[in-house]
Coordinates of C-alpha atoms and ligand atoms in Angstrom, one line a residue:
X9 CA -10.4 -5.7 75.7
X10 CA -7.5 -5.1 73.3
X11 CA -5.5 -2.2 72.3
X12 CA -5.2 -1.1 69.0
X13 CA -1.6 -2.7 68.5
X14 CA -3.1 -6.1 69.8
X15 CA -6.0 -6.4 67.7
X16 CA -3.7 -4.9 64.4
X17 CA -0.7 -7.7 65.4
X18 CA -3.8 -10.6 65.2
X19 CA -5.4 -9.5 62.1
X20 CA -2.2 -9.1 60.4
X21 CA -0.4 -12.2 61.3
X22 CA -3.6 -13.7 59.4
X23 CA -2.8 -12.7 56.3
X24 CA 0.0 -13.2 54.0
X25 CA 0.5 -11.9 50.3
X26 CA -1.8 -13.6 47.7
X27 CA 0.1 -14.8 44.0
X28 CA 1.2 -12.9 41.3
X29 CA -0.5 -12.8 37.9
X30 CA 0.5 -10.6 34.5
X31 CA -1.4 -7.9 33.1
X32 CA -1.4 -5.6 30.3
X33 CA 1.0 -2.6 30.9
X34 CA -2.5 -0.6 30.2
X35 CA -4.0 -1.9 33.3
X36 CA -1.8 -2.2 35.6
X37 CA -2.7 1.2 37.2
X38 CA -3.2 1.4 40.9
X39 CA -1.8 -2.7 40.7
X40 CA 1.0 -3.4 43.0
X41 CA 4.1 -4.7 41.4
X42 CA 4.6 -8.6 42.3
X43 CA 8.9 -8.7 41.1
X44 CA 11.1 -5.8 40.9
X45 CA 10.9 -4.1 37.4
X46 CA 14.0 -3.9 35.9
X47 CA 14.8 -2.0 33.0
X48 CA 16.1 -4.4 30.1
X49 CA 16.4 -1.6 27.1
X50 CA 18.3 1.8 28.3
X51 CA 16.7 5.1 27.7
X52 CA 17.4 6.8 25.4
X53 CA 18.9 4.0 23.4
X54 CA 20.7 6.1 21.6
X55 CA 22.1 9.7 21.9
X56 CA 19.6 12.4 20.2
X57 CA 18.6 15.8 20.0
X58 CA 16.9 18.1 22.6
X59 CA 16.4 20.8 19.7
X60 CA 15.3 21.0 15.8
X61 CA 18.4 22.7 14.8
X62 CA 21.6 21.7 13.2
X63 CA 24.2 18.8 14.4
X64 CA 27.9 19.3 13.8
X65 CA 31.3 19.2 15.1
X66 CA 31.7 21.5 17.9
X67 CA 34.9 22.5 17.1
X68 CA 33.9 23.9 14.1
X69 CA 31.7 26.1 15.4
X70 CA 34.8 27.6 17.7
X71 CA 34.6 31.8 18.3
X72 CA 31.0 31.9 16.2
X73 CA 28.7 34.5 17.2
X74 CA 26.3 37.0 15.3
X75 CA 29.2 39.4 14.1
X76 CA 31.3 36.5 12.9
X77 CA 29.4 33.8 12.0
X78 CA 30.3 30.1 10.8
X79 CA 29.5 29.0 7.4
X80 CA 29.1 25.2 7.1
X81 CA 27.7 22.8 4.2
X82 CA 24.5 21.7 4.5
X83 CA 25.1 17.9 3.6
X84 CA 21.7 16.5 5.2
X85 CA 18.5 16.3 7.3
X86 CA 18.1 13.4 9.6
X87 CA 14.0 13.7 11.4
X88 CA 13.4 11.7 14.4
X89 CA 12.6 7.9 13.8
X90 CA 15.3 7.5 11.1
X91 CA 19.1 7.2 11.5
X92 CA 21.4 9.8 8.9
X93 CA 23.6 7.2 6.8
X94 CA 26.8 9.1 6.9
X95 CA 29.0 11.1 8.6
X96 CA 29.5 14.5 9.6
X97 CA 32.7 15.9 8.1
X98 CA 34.9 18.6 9.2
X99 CA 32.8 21.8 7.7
X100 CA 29.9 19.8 7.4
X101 CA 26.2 20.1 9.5
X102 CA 22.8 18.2 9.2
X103 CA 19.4 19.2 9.8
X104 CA 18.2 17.3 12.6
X105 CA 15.1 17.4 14.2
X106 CA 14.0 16.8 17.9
X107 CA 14.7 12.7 19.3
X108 CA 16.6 12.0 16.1
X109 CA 19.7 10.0 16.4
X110 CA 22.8 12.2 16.9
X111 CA 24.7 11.5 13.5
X112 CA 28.7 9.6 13.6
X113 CA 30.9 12.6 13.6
X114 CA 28.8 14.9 15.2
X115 CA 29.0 15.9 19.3
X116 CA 26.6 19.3 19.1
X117 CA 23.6 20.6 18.2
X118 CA 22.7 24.2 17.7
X119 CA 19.2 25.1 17.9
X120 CA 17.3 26.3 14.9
X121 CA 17.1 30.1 16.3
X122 CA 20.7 30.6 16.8
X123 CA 21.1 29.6 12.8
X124 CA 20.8 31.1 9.3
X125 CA 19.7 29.0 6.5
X126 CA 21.2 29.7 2.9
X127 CA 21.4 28.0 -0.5
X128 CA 23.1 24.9 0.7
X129 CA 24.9 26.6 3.7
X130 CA 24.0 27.3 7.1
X131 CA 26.1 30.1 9.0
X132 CA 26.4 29.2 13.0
X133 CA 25.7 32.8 15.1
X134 CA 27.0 31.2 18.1
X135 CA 29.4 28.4 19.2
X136 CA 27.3 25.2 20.4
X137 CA 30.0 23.3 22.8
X138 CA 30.4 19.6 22.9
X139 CA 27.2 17.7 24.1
X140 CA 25.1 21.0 23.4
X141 CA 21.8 20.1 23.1
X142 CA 22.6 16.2 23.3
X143 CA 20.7 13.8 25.2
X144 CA 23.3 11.1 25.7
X145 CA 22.3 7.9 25.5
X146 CA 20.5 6.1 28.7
X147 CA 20.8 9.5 30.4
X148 CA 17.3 8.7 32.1
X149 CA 17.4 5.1 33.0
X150 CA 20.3 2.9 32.2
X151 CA 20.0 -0.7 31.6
X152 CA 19.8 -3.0 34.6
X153 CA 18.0 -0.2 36.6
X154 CA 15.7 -0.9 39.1
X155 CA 12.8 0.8 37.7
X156 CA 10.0 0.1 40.9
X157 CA 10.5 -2.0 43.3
X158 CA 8.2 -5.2 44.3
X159 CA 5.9 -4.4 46.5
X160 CA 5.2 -0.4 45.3
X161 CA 2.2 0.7 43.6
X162 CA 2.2 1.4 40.2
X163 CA 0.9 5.1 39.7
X164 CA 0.8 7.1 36.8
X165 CA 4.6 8.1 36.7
X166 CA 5.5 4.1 37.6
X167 CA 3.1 3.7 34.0
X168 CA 5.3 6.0 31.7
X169 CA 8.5 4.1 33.2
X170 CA 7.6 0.4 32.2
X171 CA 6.4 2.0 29.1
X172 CA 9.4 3.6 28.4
X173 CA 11.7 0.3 29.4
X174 CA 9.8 -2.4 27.3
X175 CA 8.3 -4.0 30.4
X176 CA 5.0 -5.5 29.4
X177 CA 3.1 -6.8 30.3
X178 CA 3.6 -6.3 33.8
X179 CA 3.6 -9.1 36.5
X180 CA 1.4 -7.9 39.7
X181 CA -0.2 -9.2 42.8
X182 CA -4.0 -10.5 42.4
X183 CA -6.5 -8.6 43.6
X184 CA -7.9 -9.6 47.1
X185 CA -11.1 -10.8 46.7
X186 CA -13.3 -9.1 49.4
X187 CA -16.6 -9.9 50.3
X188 CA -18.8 -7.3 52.1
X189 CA -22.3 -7.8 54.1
X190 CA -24.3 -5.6 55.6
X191 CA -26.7 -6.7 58.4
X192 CA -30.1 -5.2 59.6
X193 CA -33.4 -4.9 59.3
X194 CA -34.0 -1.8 59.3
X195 CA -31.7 -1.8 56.3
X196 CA -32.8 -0.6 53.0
X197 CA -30.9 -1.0 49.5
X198 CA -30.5 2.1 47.2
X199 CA -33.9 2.3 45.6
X200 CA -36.6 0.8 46.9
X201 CA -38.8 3.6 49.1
X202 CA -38.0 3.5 52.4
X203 CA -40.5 2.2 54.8
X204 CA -41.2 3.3 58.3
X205 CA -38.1 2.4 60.6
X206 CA -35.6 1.6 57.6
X207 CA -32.7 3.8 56.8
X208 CA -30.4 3.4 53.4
X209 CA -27.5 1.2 53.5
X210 CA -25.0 3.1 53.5
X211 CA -21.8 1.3 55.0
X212 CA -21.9 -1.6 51.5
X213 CA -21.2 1.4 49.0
X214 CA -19.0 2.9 51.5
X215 CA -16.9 -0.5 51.9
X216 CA -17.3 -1.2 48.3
X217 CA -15.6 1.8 47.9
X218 CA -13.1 1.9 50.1
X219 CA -11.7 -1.7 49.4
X220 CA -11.5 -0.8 45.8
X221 CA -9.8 2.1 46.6
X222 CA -7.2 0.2 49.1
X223 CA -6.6 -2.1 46.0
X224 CA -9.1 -4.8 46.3
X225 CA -11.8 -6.3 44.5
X226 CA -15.2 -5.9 46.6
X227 CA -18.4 -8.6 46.3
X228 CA -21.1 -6.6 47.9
X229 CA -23.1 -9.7 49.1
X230 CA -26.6 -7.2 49.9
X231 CA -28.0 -7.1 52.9
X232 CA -28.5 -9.7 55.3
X233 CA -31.8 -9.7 57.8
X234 CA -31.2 -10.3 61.6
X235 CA -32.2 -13.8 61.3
X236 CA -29.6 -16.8 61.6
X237 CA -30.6 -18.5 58.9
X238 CA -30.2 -15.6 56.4
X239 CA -27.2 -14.0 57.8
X240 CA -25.9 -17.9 57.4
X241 CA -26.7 -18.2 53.6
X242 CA -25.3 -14.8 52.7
X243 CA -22.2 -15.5 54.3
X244 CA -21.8 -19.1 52.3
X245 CA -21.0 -16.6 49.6
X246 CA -17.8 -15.2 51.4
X247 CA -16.5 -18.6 51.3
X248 CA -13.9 -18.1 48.5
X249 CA -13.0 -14.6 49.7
X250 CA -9.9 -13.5 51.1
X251 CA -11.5 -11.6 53.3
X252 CA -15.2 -11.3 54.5
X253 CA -16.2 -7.7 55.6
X254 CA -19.4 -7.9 57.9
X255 CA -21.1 -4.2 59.0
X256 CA -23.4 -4.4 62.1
X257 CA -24.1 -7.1 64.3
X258 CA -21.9 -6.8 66.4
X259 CA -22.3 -5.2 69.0
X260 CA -24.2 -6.6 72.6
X261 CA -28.0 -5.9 71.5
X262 CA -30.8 -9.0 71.0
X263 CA -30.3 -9.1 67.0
X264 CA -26.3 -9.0 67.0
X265 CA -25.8 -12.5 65.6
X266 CA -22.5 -11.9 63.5
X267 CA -20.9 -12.1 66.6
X268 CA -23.1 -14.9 67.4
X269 CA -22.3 -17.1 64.3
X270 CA -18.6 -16.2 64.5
X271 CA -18.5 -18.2 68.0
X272 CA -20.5 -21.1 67.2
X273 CA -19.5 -21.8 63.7
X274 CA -16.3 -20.5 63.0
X275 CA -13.4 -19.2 65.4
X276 CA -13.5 -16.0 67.1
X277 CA -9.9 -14.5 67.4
X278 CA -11.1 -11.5 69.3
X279 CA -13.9 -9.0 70.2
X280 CA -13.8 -5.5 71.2
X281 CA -10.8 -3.2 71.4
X282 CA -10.1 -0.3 73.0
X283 CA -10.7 2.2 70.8
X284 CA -13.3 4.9 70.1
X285 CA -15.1 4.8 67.8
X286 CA -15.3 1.3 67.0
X287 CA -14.9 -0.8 70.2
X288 CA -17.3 -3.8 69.0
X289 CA -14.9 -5.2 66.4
X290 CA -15.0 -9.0 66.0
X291 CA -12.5 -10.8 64.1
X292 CA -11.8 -14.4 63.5
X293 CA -12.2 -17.6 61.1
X294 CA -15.8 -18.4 59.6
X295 CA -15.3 -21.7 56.7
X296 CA -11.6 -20.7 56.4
X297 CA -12.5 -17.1 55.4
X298 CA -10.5 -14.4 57.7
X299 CA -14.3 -12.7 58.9
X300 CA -13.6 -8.7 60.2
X301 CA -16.9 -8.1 62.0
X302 CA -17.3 -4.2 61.6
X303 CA -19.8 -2.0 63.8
X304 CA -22.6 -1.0 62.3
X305 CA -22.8 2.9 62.6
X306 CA -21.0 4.4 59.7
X307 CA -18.3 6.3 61.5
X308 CA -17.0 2.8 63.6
X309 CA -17.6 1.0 60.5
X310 CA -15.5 3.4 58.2
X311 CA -12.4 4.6 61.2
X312 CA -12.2 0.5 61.8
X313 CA -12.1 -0.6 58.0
X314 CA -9.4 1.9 57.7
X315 CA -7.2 1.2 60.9
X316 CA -7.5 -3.3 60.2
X317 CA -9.6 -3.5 57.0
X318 CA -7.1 -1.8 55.2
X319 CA -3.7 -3.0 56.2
X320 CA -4.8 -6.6 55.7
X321 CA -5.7 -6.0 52.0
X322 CA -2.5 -4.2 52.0
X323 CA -0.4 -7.3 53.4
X324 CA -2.5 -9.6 51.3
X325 CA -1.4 -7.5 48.1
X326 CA 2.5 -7.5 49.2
X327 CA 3.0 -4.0 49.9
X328 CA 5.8 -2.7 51.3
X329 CA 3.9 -0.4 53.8
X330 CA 0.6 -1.7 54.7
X331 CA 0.0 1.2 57.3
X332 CA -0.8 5.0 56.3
X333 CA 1.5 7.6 57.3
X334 CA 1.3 9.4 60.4
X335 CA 2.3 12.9 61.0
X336 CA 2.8 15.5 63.9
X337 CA 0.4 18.4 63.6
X338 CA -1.0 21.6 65.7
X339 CA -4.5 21.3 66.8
X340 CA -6.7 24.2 66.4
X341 CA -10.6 24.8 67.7
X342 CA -12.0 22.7 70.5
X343 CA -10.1 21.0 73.0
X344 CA -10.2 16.8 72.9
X345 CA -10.4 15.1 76.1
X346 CA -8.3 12.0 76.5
X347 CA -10.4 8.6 77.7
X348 CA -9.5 5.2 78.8
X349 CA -10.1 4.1 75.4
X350 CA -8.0 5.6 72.2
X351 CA -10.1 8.3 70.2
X352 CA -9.4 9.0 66.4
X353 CA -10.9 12.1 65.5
X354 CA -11.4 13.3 61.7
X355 CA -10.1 16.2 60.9
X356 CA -9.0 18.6 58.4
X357 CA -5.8 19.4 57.3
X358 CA -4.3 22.7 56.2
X359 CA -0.8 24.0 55.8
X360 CA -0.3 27.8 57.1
X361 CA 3.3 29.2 57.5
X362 CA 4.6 26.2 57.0
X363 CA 2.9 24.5 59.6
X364 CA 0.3 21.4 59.4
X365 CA -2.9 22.6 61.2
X366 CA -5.5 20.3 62.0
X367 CA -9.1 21.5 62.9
X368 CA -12.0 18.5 63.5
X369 CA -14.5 17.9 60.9
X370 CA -17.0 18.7 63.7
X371 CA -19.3 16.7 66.1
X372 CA -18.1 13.7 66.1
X373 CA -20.7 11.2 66.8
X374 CA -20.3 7.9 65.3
X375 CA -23.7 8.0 63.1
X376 CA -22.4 11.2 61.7
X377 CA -21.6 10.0 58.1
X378 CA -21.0 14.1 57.4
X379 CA -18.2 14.0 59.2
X380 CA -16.3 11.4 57.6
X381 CA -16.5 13.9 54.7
X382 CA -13.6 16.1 54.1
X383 CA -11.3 14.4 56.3
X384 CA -7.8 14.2 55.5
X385 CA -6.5 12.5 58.6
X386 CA -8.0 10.9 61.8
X387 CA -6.5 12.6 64.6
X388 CA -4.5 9.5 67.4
X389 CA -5.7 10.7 71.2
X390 CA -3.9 8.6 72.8
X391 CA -4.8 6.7 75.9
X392 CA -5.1 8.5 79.3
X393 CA -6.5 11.5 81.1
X394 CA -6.1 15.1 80.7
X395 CA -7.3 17.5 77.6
X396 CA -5.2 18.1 74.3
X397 CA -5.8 21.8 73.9
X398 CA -5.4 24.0 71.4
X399 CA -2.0 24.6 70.0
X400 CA -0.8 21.1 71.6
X401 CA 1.0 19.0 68.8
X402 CA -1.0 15.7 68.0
X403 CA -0.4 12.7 65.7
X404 CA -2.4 12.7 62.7
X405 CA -3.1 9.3 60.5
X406 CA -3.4 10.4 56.8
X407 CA -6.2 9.5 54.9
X408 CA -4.7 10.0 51.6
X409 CA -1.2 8.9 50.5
X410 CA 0.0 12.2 50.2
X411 CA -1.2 15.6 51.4
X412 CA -3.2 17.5 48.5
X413 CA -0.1 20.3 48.7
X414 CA 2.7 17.3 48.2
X415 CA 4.9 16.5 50.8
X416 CA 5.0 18.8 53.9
Ligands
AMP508 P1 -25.7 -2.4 64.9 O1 -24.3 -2.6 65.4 O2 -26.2 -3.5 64.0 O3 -26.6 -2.3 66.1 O4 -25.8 -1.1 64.2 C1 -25.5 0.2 64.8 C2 -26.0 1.3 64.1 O5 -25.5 1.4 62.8 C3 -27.5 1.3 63.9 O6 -28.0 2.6 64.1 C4 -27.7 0.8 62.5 O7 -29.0 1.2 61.9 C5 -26.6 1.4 61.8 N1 -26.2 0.6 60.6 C6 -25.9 -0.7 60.6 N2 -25.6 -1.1 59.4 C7 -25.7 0.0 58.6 C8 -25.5 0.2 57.2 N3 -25.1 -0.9 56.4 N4 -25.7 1.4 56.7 C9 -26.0 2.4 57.5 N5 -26.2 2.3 58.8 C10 -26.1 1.1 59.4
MG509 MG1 -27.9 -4.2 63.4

């Protein structure tokens, strides 16, 4: 049987990044970038105001306050989007209005509220020193900057920043195309009524899911019955996948025949690691198509889609980190016992003093879809013997990019 590591090393050294393709700029969220984004244009392009108020020289504006104010000519108004045709003189000030372009001859701008307006004049009630109020020019990203780098995902933030920088549209990985089948009869698809001895399908909508979330683009194939030849013509479909996904099946029981087909018609790179839950895992070739044989009980299915599933879509889409991060956290509650095989436990995060407590989601039987729910992180029990108690610090594998309170 192998350990985690093995089985992670095979999968991923079966999988290498897919090619890149351009989308718009306005749907390019969640995409990963395929080239480093560089910014072309700087930003600002052009030194402007922070302020509606009133550019000028800053020396004329030298020992103005309330009691002695400054009295300059009004000689203009400059609003944001067009550029003021003159210059500012000595004595002089323009009106200018937030993001307009700083006016030749002017270094300042004095906000509206520290002003007085009069017939052609405006008195100064306090000095405004040079580069008051002046965003200089490429003061947020100057040209040739790298913007994102290849490999990142683009999130909101990454949006504004192309945006901002004139990238569009934006060149990204494609999408992995991911095929998912369930197998069982005792299956039953969302609704029809459920007859005696069926259960709903649950581990396709959760897949479906969680591939899209991982950055992929899920086929739910249905449901396959346990019979050869069905499970054999649903699987035809995978063929122009990237990856197939298979729940169920695969485990040592009478009707587990994705194992089955795996050996006889395609390759099998390995079966079973040691791991709990989720120690029937299958992988290998089927028609070309990398084939991850998941269990079938909800829990294996879900911990083992997110400890191989994952990372593969994540090498196949170029990203820099394929693997979540993993943490160092207190336990709290119930003891866990350590086993021969390694034990990821979902838990619950929470931050108290400034410390990352975990707590277990609960009884952790693998047919317990409730406690999937909730979980921030699977808890790594490592290998061996002995109990991690209470107050013992453990390694915790985030289930979320970042912690819901930001970075600990
Ligand atoms: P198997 O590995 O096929 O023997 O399945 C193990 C357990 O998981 C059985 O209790 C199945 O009923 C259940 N199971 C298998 N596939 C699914 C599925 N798609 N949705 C919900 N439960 C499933
Ligand atoms: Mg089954």
């Amino acid at each position: 049987m192998l350990s985690v590591e093995e089985a992670r090393e095979r999968i991923l050294a079966q999988f290498s990044p897919l090619p890149a393709e351009d989308v718009p700029l306005a749907q390019a969220l969640g995409r990963v970038l395929a080239a480093d984004a560089i910014a072309q244009e700087q930003l600002p392009p052009f030194a402007n105001s922070a302020m509606d108020g009133y550019a000028v020289r800053a020396g004329d504006t030298l020992g103005a306050s309330e009691a002695s104010p400054r009295r300059l000519r009004l000689a203009g108004e400059v609003p944001a989007g067009r550029v003021y045709a003159g210059t500012v003189n000595a004595g002089e000030t323009v009106r200018i209005l937030t993001g307009a372009p700083l006016p030749d001859g002017a270094d300042a701008v004095l906000q509206q509220e520290l002003t007085r307006a009069g017939d052609g004049w405006i008195e100064f009630l306090s000095e405004a020193p040079t580069g008051n109020n002046v965003r200089a020019a490429g003061d947020d990203i100057a040209p040739g900057a790298l913007l994102a780098a290849a490999g990142m995902e683009i999130g909101p933030a990454e949006i504004a920043l192309l945006a901002a920088a004139g990238i569009h549209p934006v060149r990204v990985m494609r999408r992995p195309r991911v095929a998912i089948l369930s197998t069982g009869d005792e299956l039953a698809p969302a609704g029809e009524p459920l007859r005696p001895g069926q259960i709903r399908e649950s581990n396709g909508p959760y897949l479906v899911a969680a591939v899209l979330r991982a950055g992929g683009d899920p086929v739910h194939l249905g449901i396959a019955r346990d019979r050869e030849d069905d499970l054999r013509a649903k699987l035809s479909a995978a063929q122009d996948a990237d990856l197939a996904l298979t729940s169920g099946g695969v485990s040592v029981g009478d009707y587990d025949l994705v194992k089955q087909i795996l050996e006889e018609q395609g390759t099998m790179n390995f079966w079973r690691v040691r791991m709990r839950p989720g120690k029937p895992l299958a992988f290998g070739l089927l028609g070309g198509t990398p084939l991850l044989g998941l269990p079938g009980n909800p829990v294996s299915a879900a911990v083992t889609f997110e400890l191989f599933g994952r990372p593969a879509i994540r090498r196949l889409l170029g990203c820099r980190e394929v693997e979540r991060p993993t943490i160092e956290v207190v336990l709290e509650g119930e003891d866990i016992e350590r086993a021969d095989r390694r034990h990821f436990v979902r838990a619950r995060l929470e931050s108290r003093g400034g410390t990352l407590i975990a707590r277990t989601t609960g009884a952790q039987g693998s047919h317990l879809i409730s406690s999937l729910q909730g979980a921030s992180c699977l808890l790594v029990i490592m290998e061996g013997e002995g109990v991690v108690r209470q107050g013992d610090m453990v390694s915790a594998l985030l289930l979320n990019d970042a912690l819901p309170w930001g970075n600990a």
